[in-house]
């Protein structure tokens, strides 16, 4: 009976298989999440875009998909939007008064997403944690902006 | 001795190797050519606001002229809509006790809309290497100095909804 010997292609295939398994295991083990993390929850979080030139304000729409600028990670879909003019302080007669500044506006966005959540934030992509108070560079298909995460709300169902 | 050559069968390993080679070739082609596999293109109306254009240069813009960016040497498209306005800034007026817009003498703001055939990558629009999205600056190739050029609007081409009239009062 002829003895079967492993050839170079067999060794290469086994090596590739082992490498794939090793990478998969490493990726799943390397995802470190906070201890109180609850998987796959429906959330609605609030983003504040501050001091945006009013010329750009019409470029965000309800239904837009949001992505993190780093690695193009999907961050959910805009469900509501509220615009208000920025207020600026002006000193006159030794007093500070707050006045509407018509050249810029603040936009509050509500965004819906299914994500792993913890007490003060949530995960997007594999291991990117967004917590309340964090500023993030985001984009939609039509616009890029920086926004502050101000609230995370857990949605039932 | 009479040896009849053993007929070689196409086995699973051959198939796997072929798939691997095919995947490598596709990846290489995609890497070299860009988004060939994705191949999503669409027409956009991109409106650019060019601030700080001197009175003497404001008439240099014309419909039908090409608008190009300098840093990537890409031509975005031809100017389809054009509006030249006096440059205005919001300043506080003590008499009326509120911010008002005032004209900056000698300076203009020019809005131009170009129709662009863009490709879509990771949810964003590109012409070559130039990213097209509102709230980003462009380095335009113009024969005179200007202060700043920013994209104020990028919209899929829909005749009633795009252009300068849709983004300016």
XYZ file of C-alpha atoms in Angstrom:
326
model
C 0.000 0.000 0.000
C 1.397 3.324 -1.047
C 2.060 5.659 1.834
C 0.291 8.969 1.391
C 2.465 11.990 2.153
C 1.228 15.510 2.774
C 2.207 17.798 -0.063
C 2.876 21.531 -0.041
C -0.690 22.452 -1.021
C -2.145 20.393 1.830
C 0.190 22.120 4.272
C -0.747 25.537 2.867
C -4.461 24.791 3.157
C -4.089 23.589 6.743
C -2.041 26.712 7.530
C -4.721 28.998 6.036
C -7.474 27.176 7.956
C -5.526 27.450 11.222
C -4.855 31.133 10.570
C -8.558 31.821 9.907
C -9.579 30.043 13.108
C -6.889 31.881 15.094
C -7.998 35.294 13.756
C -11.671 34.535 14.490
C -10.893 33.384 18.031
C -8.621 36.377 18.648
C -11.272 38.836 17.429
C -14.011 37.357 19.591
C -11.764 37.131 22.664
C -10.301 40.616 22.173
C -13.739 42.294 22.298
C -13.780 43.586 25.829
C -17.064 45.018 26.964
C -18.084 46.555 30.258
C -19.420 44.056 32.830
C -22.962 45.438 32.796
C -23.277 45.204 29.001
C -26.601 43.937 27.667
C -26.510 42.564 24.142
C -28.553 43.662 21.156
C -30.962 46.206 22.597
C -33.019 48.762 20.717
C -31.954 52.247 21.701
C -32.601 55.832 20.729
C -29.755 58.199 21.446
C -29.493 61.977 21.197
C -26.772 63.873 19.382
C -26.166 67.598 19.567
C -24.503 69.358 16.647
C -23.390 72.706 17.983
C -22.799 76.001 16.256
C -23.383 74.749 12.724
C -23.456 77.289 9.892
C -27.126 77.612 8.949
C -26.202 77.048 5.281
C -25.461 73.385 6.099
C -28.487 72.779 8.288
C -30.726 71.503 5.488
C -28.318 68.730 4.590
C -29.460 66.447 7.412
C -32.757 64.659 6.976
C -34.938 62.264 8.903
C -34.150 58.742 7.660
C -30.463 59.488 6.960
C -28.065 56.715 7.936
C -25.245 57.766 10.250
C -21.689 56.433 10.184
C -18.620 57.059 12.328
C -15.924 58.709 10.241
C -13.360 56.272 11.643
C -13.810 52.945 9.841
C -17.261 53.875 8.462
C -19.076 52.116 11.329
C -22.861 52.207 11.039
C -24.367 54.197 13.928
C -28.097 54.123 13.219
C -30.828 56.052 11.461
C -32.012 59.596 12.178
C -35.595 59.516 13.484
C -36.109 63.140 14.459
C -34.407 66.477 14.178
C -34.809 69.814 15.923
C -33.072 73.040 14.951
C -32.627 76.144 17.042
C -30.576 79.273 16.512
C -27.416 79.626 18.550
C -27.473 82.210 21.333
C -24.434 84.409 21.911
C -23.576 86.535 24.880
C -23.079 90.237 24.241
C -21.644 92.691 26.763
C -23.386 96.052 26.885
C -23.660 98.576 29.706
C -21.534 96.335 31.923
C -24.091 93.540 31.567
C -24.083 90.285 29.660
C -27.121 89.583 27.515
C -27.873 86.479 25.512
C -29.037 87.130 21.945
C -30.059 84.958 19.021
C -27.227 84.600 16.518
C -28.877 83.982 13.130
C -25.769 82.735 11.290
C -25.466 79.474 13.218
C -27.733 76.855 14.694
C -27.714 73.885 17.037
C -29.289 70.680 15.780
C -30.559 67.935 18.060
C -30.832 64.550 16.399
C -32.519 61.406 17.689
C -30.964 58.265 16.238
C -32.305 54.711 16.453
C -30.012 51.702 16.589
C -29.784 48.112 17.807
C -26.653 47.840 19.925
C -24.990 46.315 22.966
C -25.630 48.777 25.770
C -24.132 49.514 29.149
C -25.113 52.060 31.774
C -23.898 55.242 30.077
C -23.326 54.263 26.497
C -23.368 51.651 23.781
C -21.145 49.795 21.351
C -21.033 50.320 17.594
C -19.172 48.004 15.239
C -17.206 45.340 17.080
C -15.723 47.271 19.931
C -16.199 51.033 19.643
C -17.832 52.446 22.748
C -19.782 55.679 22.608
C -20.641 57.132 26.003
C -22.619 60.153 27.089
C -20.428 63.245 26.841
C -18.343 61.881 23.979
C -17.780 63.908 20.811
C -17.658 61.940 17.594
C -16.942 62.674 13.947
C -19.906 61.377 11.979
C -21.299 61.496 8.491
C -24.384 60.853 6.438
C -24.292 60.446 2.688
C -24.794 64.218 2.309
C -22.913 65.775 5.200
C -20.036 65.450 7.696
C -20.174 66.889 11.204
C -19.005 66.608 14.797
C -21.634 65.825 17.410
C -21.913 65.426 21.167
C -23.704 62.375 22.569
C -26.056 63.749 25.209
C -28.464 60.901 26.074
C -29.151 57.224 25.486
C -32.621 55.826 25.899
C -33.537 52.154 25.927
C -36.519 51.347 23.706
C -38.738 48.383 24.377
C -39.673 45.952 21.588
C 5.536 -2.847 -18.026
C 2.551 -1.161 -19.403
C 1.543 1.903 -17.414
C -1.693 3.561 -18.254
C -1.573 7.156 -16.980
C -3.911 7.635 -14.070
C -6.712 9.983 -14.943
C -6.575 13.003 -12.654
C -9.911 14.037 -11.174
C -10.880 17.546 -10.344
C -11.116 17.326 -6.572
C -12.221 19.585 -3.728
C -8.730 20.906 -3.073
C -8.376 22.027 -6.695
C -11.708 23.752 -6.388
C -10.659 25.532 -3.173
C -7.417 26.654 -4.773
C -9.284 27.980 -7.806
C -11.692 29.895 -5.563
C -8.721 31.316 -3.651
C -6.967 32.403 -6.833
C -10.183 33.928 -8.169
C -10.751 35.850 -4.923
C -7.157 37.139 -4.991
C -7.508 38.286 -8.608
C -10.834 40.026 -7.904
C -9.362 41.733 -4.841
C -6.338 42.906 -6.843
C -8.509 44.253 -9.668
C -10.822 46.004 -7.203
C -7.836 47.504 -5.373
C -6.258 48.742 -8.588
C -9.298 50.052 -10.399
C -11.230 51.320 -7.372
C -14.825 50.414 -6.848
C -15.148 48.390 -9.999
C -17.043 45.624 -8.240
C -19.332 48.025 -6.463
C -19.733 50.273 -9.511
C -22.406 52.515 -8.050
C -22.547 55.884 -9.669
C -25.194 58.541 -9.601
C -25.784 62.131 -10.627
C -25.619 64.738 -7.893
C -26.179 68.431 -7.755
C -23.387 69.853 -5.640
C -23.636 73.479 -4.505
C -20.434 75.205 -3.458
C -20.220 78.504 -1.573
C -17.132 80.528 -2.447
C -16.553 83.288 0.096
C -14.325 86.316 -0.115
C -14.442 86.900 -3.876
C -13.427 90.460 -4.756
C -15.829 92.622 -6.784
C -13.395 92.597 -9.704
C -13.454 88.773 -9.869
C -17.124 88.095 -9.214
C -17.997 88.175 -12.915
C -15.399 85.544 -13.777
C -17.875 82.762 -13.043
C -20.027 81.673 -15.968
C -22.554 78.963 -16.569
C -21.021 76.138 -18.585
C -17.488 76.668 -17.248
C -15.842 73.692 -15.553
C -15.232 73.699 -11.808
C -12.094 71.844 -10.754
C -10.370 71.091 -7.468
C -6.650 71.675 -7.132
C -5.494 69.170 -4.526
C -6.761 66.139 -6.460
C -6.853 67.700 -9.954
C -10.419 66.510 -10.499
C -13.023 68.318 -12.570
C -16.275 68.185 -10.676
C -18.480 69.262 -13.556
C -19.820 72.259 -15.409
C -21.501 75.138 -13.630
C -25.255 74.843 -14.131
C -26.471 77.470 -11.687
C -24.792 80.581 -10.417
C -25.613 83.303 -7.923
C -23.386 86.175 -6.853
C -24.377 87.939 -3.635
C -22.762 90.562 -1.478
C -20.914 88.984 1.395
C -22.841 89.365 4.636
C -21.833 88.834 8.228
C -23.871 88.789 11.410
C -22.848 91.593 13.786
C -24.483 92.899 16.936
C -26.392 96.138 16.477
C -26.735 98.037 19.766
C -29.465 100.294 18.394
C -31.845 97.454 17.643
C -30.369 95.221 20.383
C -29.955 92.189 18.157
C -27.641 90.548 15.641
C -28.158 91.775 12.085
C -26.579 90.859 8.774
C -24.406 93.592 7.283
C -22.658 93.768 3.931
C -18.876 93.400 3.812
C -17.744 96.079 1.336
C -15.917 94.902 -1.774
C -16.447 91.193 -1.091
C -18.883 88.729 -2.594
C -20.140 85.255 -1.907
C -20.649 83.137 -4.990
C -22.876 80.059 -5.034
C -22.310 77.646 -7.900
C -24.107 74.382 -8.567
C -22.451 71.691 -10.636
C -23.943 68.416 -11.841
C -21.530 65.684 -10.788
C -21.319 62.006 -11.735
C -20.177 60.572 -8.400
C -19.297 57.104 -7.172
C -20.554 55.775 -3.833
C -18.104 54.262 -1.366
C -18.957 53.362 2.248
C -22.065 55.533 2.103
C -20.264 58.622 0.799
C -20.000 60.325 -2.581
C -16.700 60.753 -4.397
C -15.443 62.178 -7.656
C -12.113 60.454 -7.999
C -10.488 61.081 -4.616
C -12.551 64.173 -3.822
C -15.139 63.655 -1.111
C -18.421 65.418 -1.766
C -20.418 66.235 1.332
C -21.791 69.346 2.953
C -19.658 71.060 5.599
C -16.373 70.195 3.879
C -13.947 72.587 2.239
C -12.725 72.351 -1.328
C -9.529 73.713 -2.782
C -10.866 75.098 -6.033
C -8.738 75.890 -9.032
C -9.634 79.503 -9.746
C -7.606 82.205 -11.498
C -7.916 84.572 -8.517
C -7.701 84.374 -4.732
C -10.711 83.700 -2.535
C -11.136 83.087 1.163
C -12.905 79.756 1.392
C -14.889 77.291 -0.727
C -17.273 74.956 1.065
C -19.840 72.451 -0.104
C -23.192 73.570 1.277
C -25.382 70.961 -0.347
C -25.059 67.588 -2.039
C -28.271 66.117 -3.358
C -29.263 63.402 -5.753
C -30.333 65.029 -8.970
C -34.030 65.837 -8.797
C -35.021 68.861 -10.872
C -37.407 70.418 -8.364
C -35.319 69.884 -5.227
C -31.734 70.757 -6.042
C -29.621 73.712 -6.912
C -29.015 77.130 -5.471
C -32.679 78.015 -5.146
C -33.118 75.051 -2.796
C -30.316 76.072 -0.425
C -30.368 79.837 -0.399
C -33.140 82.123 0.717
